GROMACS .gro file of C-alpha atoms in nm:
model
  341
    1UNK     CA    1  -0.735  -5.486  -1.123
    2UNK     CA    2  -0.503  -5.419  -1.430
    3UNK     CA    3  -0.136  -5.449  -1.378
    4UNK     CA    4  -0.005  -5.144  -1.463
    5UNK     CA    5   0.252  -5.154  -1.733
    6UNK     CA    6   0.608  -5.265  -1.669
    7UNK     CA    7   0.925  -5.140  -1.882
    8UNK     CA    8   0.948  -5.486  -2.013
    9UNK     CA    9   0.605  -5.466  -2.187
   10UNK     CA   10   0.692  -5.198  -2.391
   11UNK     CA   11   1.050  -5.378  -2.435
   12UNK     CA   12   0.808  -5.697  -2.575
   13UNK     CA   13   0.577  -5.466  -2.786
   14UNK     CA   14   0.783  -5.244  -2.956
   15UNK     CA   15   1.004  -5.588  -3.015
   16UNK     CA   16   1.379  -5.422  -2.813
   17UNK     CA   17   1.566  -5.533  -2.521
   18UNK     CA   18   1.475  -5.384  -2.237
   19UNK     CA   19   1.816  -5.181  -2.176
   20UNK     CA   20   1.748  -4.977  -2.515
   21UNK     CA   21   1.370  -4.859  -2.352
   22UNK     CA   22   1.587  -4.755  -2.076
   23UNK     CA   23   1.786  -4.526  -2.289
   24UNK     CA   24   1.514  -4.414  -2.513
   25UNK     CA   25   1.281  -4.300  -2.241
   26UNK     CA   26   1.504  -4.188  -1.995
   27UNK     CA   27   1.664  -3.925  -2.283
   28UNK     CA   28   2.016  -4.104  -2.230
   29UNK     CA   29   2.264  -3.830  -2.460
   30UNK     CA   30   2.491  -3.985  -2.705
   31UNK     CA   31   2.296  -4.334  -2.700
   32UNK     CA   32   2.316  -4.474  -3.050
   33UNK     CA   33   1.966  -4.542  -3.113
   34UNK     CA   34   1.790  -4.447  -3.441
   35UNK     CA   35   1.508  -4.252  -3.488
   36UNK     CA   36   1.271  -4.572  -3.588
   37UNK     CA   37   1.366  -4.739  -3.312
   38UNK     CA   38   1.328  -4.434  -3.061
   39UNK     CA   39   0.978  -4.354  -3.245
   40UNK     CA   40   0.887  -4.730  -3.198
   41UNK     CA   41   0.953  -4.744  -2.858
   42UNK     CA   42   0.772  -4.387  -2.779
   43UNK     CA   43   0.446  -4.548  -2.963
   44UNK     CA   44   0.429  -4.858  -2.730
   45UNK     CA   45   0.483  -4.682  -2.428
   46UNK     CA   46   0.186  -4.476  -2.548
   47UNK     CA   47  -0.028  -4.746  -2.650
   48UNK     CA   48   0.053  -4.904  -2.316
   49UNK     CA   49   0.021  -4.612  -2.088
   50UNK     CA   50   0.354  -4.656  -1.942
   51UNK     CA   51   0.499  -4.451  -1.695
   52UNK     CA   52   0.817  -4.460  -1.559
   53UNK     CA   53   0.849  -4.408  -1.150
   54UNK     CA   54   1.008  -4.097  -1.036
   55UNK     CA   55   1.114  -4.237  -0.738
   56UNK     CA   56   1.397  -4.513  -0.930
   57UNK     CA   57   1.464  -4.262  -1.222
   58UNK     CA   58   1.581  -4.034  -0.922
   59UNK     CA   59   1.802  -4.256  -0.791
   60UNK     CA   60   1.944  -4.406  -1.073
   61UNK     CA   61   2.000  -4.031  -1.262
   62UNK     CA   62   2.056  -3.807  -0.908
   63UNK     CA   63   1.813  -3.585  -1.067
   64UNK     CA   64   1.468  -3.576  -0.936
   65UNK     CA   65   1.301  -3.371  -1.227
   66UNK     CA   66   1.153  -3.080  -0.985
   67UNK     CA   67   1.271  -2.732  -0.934
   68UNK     CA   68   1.183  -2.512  -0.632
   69UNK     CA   69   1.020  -2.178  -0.684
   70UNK     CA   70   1.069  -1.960  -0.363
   71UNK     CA   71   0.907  -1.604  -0.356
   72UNK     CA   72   0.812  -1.321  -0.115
   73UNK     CA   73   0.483  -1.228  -0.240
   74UNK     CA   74   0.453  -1.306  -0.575
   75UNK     CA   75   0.183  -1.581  -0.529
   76UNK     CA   76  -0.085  -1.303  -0.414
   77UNK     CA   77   0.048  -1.053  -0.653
   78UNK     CA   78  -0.199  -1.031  -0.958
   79UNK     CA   79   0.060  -0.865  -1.223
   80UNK     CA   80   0.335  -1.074  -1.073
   81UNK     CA   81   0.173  -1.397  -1.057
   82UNK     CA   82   0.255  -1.416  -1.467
   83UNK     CA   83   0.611  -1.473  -1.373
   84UNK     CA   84   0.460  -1.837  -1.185
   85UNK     CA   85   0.291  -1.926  -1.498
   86UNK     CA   86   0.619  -1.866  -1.741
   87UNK     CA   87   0.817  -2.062  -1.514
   88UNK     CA   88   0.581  -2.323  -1.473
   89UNK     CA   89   0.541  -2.376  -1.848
   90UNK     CA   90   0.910  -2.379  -1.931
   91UNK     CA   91   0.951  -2.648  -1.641
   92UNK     CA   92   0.656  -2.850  -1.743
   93UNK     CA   93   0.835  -2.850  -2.097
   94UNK     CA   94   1.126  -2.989  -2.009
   95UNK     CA   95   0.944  -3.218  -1.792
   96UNK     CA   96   1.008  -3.090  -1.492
   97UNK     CA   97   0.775  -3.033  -1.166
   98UNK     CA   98   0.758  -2.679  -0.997
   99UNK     CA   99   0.717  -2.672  -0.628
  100UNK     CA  100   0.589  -2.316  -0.560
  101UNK     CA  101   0.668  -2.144  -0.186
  102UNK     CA  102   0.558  -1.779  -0.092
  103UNK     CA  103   0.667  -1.639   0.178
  104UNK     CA  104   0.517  -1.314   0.209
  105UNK     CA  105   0.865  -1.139   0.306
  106UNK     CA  106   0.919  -1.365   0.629
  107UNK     CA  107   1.294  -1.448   0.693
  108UNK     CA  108   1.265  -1.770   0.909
  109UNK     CA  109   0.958  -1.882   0.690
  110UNK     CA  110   1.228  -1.824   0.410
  111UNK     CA  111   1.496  -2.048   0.560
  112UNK     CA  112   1.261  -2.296   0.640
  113UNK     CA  113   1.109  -2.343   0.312
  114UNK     CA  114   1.412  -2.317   0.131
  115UNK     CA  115   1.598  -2.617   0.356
  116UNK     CA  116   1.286  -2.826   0.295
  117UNK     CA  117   1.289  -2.782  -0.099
  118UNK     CA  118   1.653  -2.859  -0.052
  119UNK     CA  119   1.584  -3.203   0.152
  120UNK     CA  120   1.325  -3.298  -0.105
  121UNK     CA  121   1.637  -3.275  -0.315
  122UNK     CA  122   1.524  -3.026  -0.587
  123UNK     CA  123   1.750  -2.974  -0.878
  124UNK     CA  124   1.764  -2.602  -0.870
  125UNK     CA  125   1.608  -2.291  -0.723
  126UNK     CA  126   1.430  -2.010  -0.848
  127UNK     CA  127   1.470  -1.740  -0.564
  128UNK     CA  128   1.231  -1.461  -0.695
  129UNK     CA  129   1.126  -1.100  -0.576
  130UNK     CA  130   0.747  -0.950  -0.632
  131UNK     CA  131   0.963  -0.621  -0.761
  132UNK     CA  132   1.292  -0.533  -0.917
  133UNK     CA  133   1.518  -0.409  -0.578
  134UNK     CA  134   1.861  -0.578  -0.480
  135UNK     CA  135   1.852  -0.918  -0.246
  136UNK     CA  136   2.103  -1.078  -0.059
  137UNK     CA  137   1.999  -1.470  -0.108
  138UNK     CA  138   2.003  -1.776   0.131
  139UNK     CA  139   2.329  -1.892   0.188
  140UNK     CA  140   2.220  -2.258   0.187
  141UNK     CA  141   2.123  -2.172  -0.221
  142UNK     CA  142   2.467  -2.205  -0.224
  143UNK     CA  143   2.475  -2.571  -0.274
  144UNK     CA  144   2.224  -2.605  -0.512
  145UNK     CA  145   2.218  -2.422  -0.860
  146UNK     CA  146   2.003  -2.122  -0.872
  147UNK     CA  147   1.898  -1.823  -1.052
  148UNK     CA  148   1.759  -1.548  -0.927
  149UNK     CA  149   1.401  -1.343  -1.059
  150UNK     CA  150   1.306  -1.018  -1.101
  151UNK     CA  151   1.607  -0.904  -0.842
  152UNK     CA  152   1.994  -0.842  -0.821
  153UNK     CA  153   2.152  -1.037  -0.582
  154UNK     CA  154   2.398  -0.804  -0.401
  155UNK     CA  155   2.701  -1.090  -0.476
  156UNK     CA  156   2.634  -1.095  -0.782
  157UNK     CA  157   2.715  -1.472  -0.754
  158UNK     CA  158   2.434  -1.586  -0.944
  159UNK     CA  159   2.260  -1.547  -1.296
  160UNK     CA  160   1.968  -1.333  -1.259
  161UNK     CA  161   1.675  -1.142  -1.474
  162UNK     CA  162   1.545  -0.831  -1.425
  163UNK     CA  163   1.352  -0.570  -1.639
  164UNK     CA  164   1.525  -0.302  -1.874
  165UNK     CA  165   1.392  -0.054  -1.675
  166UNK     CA  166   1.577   0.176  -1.852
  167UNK     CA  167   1.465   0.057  -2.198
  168UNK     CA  168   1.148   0.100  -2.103
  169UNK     CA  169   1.128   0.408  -2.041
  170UNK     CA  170   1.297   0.517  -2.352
  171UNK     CA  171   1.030   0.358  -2.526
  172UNK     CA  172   0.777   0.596  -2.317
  173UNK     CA  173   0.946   0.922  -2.374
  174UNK     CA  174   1.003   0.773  -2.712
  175UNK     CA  175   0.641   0.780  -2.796
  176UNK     CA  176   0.584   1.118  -2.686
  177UNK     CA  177   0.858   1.237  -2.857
  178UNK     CA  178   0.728   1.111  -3.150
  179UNK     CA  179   0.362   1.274  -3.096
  180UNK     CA  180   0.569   1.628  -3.129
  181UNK     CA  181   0.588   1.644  -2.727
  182UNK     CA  182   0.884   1.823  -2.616
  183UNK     CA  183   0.811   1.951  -2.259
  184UNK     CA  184   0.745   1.609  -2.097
  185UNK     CA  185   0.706   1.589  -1.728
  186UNK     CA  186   0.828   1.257  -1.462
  187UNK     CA  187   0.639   1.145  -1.184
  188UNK     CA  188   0.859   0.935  -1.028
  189UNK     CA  189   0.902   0.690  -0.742
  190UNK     CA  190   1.021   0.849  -0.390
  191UNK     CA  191   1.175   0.498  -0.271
  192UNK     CA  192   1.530   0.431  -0.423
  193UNK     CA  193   1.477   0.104  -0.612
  194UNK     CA  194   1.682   0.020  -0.950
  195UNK     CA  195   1.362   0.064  -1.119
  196UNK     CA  196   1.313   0.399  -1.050
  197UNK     CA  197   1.677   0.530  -1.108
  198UNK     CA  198   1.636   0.310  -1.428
  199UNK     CA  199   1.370   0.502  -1.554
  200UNK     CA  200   1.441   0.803  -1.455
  201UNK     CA  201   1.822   0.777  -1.625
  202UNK     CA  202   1.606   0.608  -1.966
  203UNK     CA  203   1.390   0.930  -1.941
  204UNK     CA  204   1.689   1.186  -1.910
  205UNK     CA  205   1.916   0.983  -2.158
  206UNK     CA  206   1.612   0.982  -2.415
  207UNK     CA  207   1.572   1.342  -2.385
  208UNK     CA  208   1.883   1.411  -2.442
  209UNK     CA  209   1.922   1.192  -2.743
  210UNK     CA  210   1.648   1.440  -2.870
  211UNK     CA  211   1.843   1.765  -2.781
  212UNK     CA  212   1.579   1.854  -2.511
  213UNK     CA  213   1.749   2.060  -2.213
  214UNK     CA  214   1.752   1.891  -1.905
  215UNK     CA  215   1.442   2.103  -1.693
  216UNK     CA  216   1.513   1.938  -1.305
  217UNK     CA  217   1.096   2.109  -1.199
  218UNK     CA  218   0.986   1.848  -1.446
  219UNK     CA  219   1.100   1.564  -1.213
  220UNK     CA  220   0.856   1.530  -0.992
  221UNK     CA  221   0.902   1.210  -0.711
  222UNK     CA  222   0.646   1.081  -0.455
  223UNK     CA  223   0.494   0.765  -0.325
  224UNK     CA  224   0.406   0.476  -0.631
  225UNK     CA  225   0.060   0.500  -0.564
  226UNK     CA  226  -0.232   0.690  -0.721
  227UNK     CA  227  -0.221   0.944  -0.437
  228UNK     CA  228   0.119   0.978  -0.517
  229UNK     CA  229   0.041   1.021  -0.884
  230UNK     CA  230  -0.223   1.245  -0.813
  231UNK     CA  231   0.031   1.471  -0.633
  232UNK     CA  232   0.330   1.472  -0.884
  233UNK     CA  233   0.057   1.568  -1.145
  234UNK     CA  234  -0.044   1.811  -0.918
  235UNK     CA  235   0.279   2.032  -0.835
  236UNK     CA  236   0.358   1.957  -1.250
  237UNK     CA  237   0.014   2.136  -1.378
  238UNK     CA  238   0.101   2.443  -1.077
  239UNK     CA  239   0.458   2.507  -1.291
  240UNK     CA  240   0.443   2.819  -1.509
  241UNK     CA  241   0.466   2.644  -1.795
  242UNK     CA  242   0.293   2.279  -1.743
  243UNK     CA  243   0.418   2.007  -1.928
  244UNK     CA  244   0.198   1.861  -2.211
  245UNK     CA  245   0.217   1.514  -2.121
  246UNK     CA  246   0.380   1.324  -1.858
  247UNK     CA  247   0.528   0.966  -1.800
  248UNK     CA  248   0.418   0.818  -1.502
  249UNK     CA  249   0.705   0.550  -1.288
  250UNK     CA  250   0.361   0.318  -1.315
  251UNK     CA  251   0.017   0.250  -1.408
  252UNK     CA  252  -0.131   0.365  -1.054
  253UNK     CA  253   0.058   0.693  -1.064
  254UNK     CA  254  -0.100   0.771  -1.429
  255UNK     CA  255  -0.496   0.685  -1.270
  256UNK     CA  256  -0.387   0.946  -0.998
  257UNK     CA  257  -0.278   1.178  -1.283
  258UNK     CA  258  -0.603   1.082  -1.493
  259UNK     CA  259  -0.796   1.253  -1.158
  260UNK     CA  260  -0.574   1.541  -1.150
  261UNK     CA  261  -0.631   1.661  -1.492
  262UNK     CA  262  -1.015   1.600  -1.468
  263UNK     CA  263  -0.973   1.823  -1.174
  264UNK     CA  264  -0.808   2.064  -1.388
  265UNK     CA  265  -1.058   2.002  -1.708
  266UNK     CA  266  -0.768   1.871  -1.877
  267UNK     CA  267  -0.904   1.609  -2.128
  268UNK     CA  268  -0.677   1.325  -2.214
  269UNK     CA  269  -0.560   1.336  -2.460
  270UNK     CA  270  -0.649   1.644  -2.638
  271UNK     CA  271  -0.521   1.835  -2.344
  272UNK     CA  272  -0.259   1.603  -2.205
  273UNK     CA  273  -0.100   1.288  -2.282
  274UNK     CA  274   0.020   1.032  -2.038
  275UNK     CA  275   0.209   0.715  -2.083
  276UNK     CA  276   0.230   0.485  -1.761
  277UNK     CA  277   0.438   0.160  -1.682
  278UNK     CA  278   0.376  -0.195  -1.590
  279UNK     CA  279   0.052  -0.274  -1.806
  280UNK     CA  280  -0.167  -0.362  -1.498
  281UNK     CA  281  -0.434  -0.603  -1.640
  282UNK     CA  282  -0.678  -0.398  -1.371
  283UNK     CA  283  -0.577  -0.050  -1.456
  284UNK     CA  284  -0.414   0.014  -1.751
  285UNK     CA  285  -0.691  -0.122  -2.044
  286UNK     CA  286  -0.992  -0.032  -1.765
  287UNK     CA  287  -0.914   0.392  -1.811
  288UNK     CA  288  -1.075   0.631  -2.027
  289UNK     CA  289  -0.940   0.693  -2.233
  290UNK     CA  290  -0.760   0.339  -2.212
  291UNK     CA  291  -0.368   0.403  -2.090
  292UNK     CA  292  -0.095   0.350  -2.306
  293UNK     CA  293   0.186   0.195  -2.136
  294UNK     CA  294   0.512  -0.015  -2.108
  295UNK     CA  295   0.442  -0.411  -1.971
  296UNK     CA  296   0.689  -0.543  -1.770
  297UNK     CA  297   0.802  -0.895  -1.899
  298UNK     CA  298   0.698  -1.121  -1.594
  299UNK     CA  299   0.593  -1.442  -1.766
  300UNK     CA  300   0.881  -1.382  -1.983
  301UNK     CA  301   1.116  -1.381  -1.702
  302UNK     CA  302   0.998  -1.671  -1.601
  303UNK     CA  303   1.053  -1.861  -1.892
  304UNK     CA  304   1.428  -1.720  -1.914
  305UNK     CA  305   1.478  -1.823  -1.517
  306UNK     CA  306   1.398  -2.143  -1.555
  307UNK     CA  307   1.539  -2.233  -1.857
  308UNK     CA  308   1.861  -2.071  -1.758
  309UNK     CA  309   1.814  -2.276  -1.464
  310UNK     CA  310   1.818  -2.577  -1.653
  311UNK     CA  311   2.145  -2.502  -1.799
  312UNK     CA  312   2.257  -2.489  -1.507
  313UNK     CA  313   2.137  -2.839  -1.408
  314UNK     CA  314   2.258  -2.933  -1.710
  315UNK     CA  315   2.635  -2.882  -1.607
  316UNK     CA  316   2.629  -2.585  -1.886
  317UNK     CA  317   3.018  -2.503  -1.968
  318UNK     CA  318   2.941  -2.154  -1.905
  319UNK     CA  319   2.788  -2.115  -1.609
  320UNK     CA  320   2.812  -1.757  -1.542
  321UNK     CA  321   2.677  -1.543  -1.309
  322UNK     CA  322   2.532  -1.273  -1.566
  323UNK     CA  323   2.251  -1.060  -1.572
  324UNK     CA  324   2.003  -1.046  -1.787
  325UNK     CA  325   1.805  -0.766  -1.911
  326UNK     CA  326   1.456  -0.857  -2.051
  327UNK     CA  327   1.304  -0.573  -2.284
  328UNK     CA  328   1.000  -0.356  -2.189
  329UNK     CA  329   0.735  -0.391  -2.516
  330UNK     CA  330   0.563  -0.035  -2.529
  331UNK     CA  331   0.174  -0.090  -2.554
  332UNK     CA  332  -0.032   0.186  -2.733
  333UNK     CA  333  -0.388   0.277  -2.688
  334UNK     CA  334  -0.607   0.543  -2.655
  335UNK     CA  335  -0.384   0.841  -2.436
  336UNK     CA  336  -0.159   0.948  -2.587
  337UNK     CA  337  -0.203   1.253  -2.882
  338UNK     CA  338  -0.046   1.601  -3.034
  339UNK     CA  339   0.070   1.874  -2.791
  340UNK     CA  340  -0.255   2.094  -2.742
  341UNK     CA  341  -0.195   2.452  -2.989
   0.00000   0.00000   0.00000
């Protein structure tokens, strides 16, 4: 069997001492190499097939190059699962391993995982949430740094990401606005989460931005679910004067809406235009007419976690627990159109 390829036979190849392979491939900052000699040494290692061994990089850098990624149910969440893939790309750039955990919501599962990633020795945490809400996080988290996804820890004693729910929804209205819409109904979420207050204060702020009178019966809230949406649309098209279009908190409130107003022989969007929210890969392009909408930023939000993360790692002089708010792109198709004459 071939030997595999030892640090010194890249040392003889690309014609260095061995310490100065050490330093090029083990990214040493502020070693006084130049960029011949780095190139030179990154060609033979090719050539050879070199790799180095986690195991005595770890040891000699305390770093072991992996982060953990510990989430509720964001594994078997289809629109969610795009926040895995951002994180895992930004972590495989900076050549880093992600060690994925979902918990599906279970608190001693939780602590378990999360001690386990932390006696594998993982250089930071991402602690991330299938939906926007407010978490309290793992005190153990508290020894390693960590940023937390698509939630607001309730210390605020970490950096986080979350959506701008409340740009978002701006853009929505936005676009209505801009189709001449002026009586614009809400079907809301009936929980209290941040994302619904978020959109509903984007929808009320836009509104008023336009000079549009605050009208409370065009608020409708009930469950974030296509019965739900079917309802709100519902009890909006029974008002004396329905709206012309309505924003819907999400994607499976606007398909129950889409059934109301067939119900109604409303046709979208000569009738009534809708404009949903979260850009469901399932729902929102598979309507007809196809649903304009507002994405949420999950594989973005991954990227920013983990590279924030990394900062972090990094010893970053600013290490601050911030939020950050990642913007809502507005995506137009086929529903939205002209107040009817």
């Amino acid at each position: 069997m071939m030997q595999k390829p030892r640090i010194k036979d890249v040392a003889a190849r690309a014609g260095v001492g061995v310490s100065t392979v050490s330093v090029v491939l083990n990214n040493v900052e502020g070693a006084r190499v130049s960029p011949e000699t780095r190139e030179r040494i990154l060609s033979a290692a090719r050539a050879l097939g070199y790799t180095s061994n986690p195991i005595a990089r770890s040891l000699r850098t305390r770093r072991t190059q992996t982060i953990g990624f510990v989430g509720d149910d964001i594994a078997t969440t289809p629109f969610a699962g795009r926040m895995i893939q951002g994180a895992q790309d930004a972590a495989w750039q900076a050549g880093y391993l992600l060690f994925l955990v979902n918990t599906g919501g279970e608190h001693a599962l939780e602590r378990h995982a999360v001690r386990a990633l932390l006696d594998r020795r993982v250089d930071g945490v991402i602690y991330a949430t299938m939906y926007h809400r407010h978490v309290e996080i793992p005190e153990m988290l508290g020894d390693v740094s960590t940023v937390v996804l698509d939630a607001c820890p309730t210390n605020g004693s970490v950096p986080y990401v979350v959506p701008d729910e409340r740009g978002g929804a701006a853009a929505a209205v936005g676009e209505l606005l801009r189709a001449g819409h002026r009586r614009i109904g809400f079907a809301t979420e009936s929980l209290e989460v941040p994302a619904a207050s978020g959109r509903l204060a984007g929808y009320h702020e836009t509104l008023a931005a336009a000079r549009i009178p605050a009208d409370p019966e065009l608020v409708v809230a009930e469950h974030g679910d296509t019965t739900g949406g079917y309802r709100a649309a519902t009890r909006l098209f029974d008002l004396g004067e329905r709206p012309t279009a309505i924003f819907c908190y999400n994607d499976r409130m606007a398909m129950g809406c889409y059934r109301a107003a067939a119900e109604r022989g409303l046709r979208i969007p000569y009738d009534l235009s809708v404009v949903g929210y979260d850009d469901q890969d399932l729902i929102a392009p598979e309507l007809s007419p196809a649903l304009t909408t507002v994405a949420l930023p999950h594989y973005e939000m991954g990227t920013w976690a983990v590279r924030r993360l990394l900062e972090l790692i990094r010893d970053d002089p600013e290490q601050s627990a911030q939020g950050h708010l990642m913007p809502c792109p507005l995506v137009r198709r086929d529903s939205v159109g002209p107040p009817p004459r």
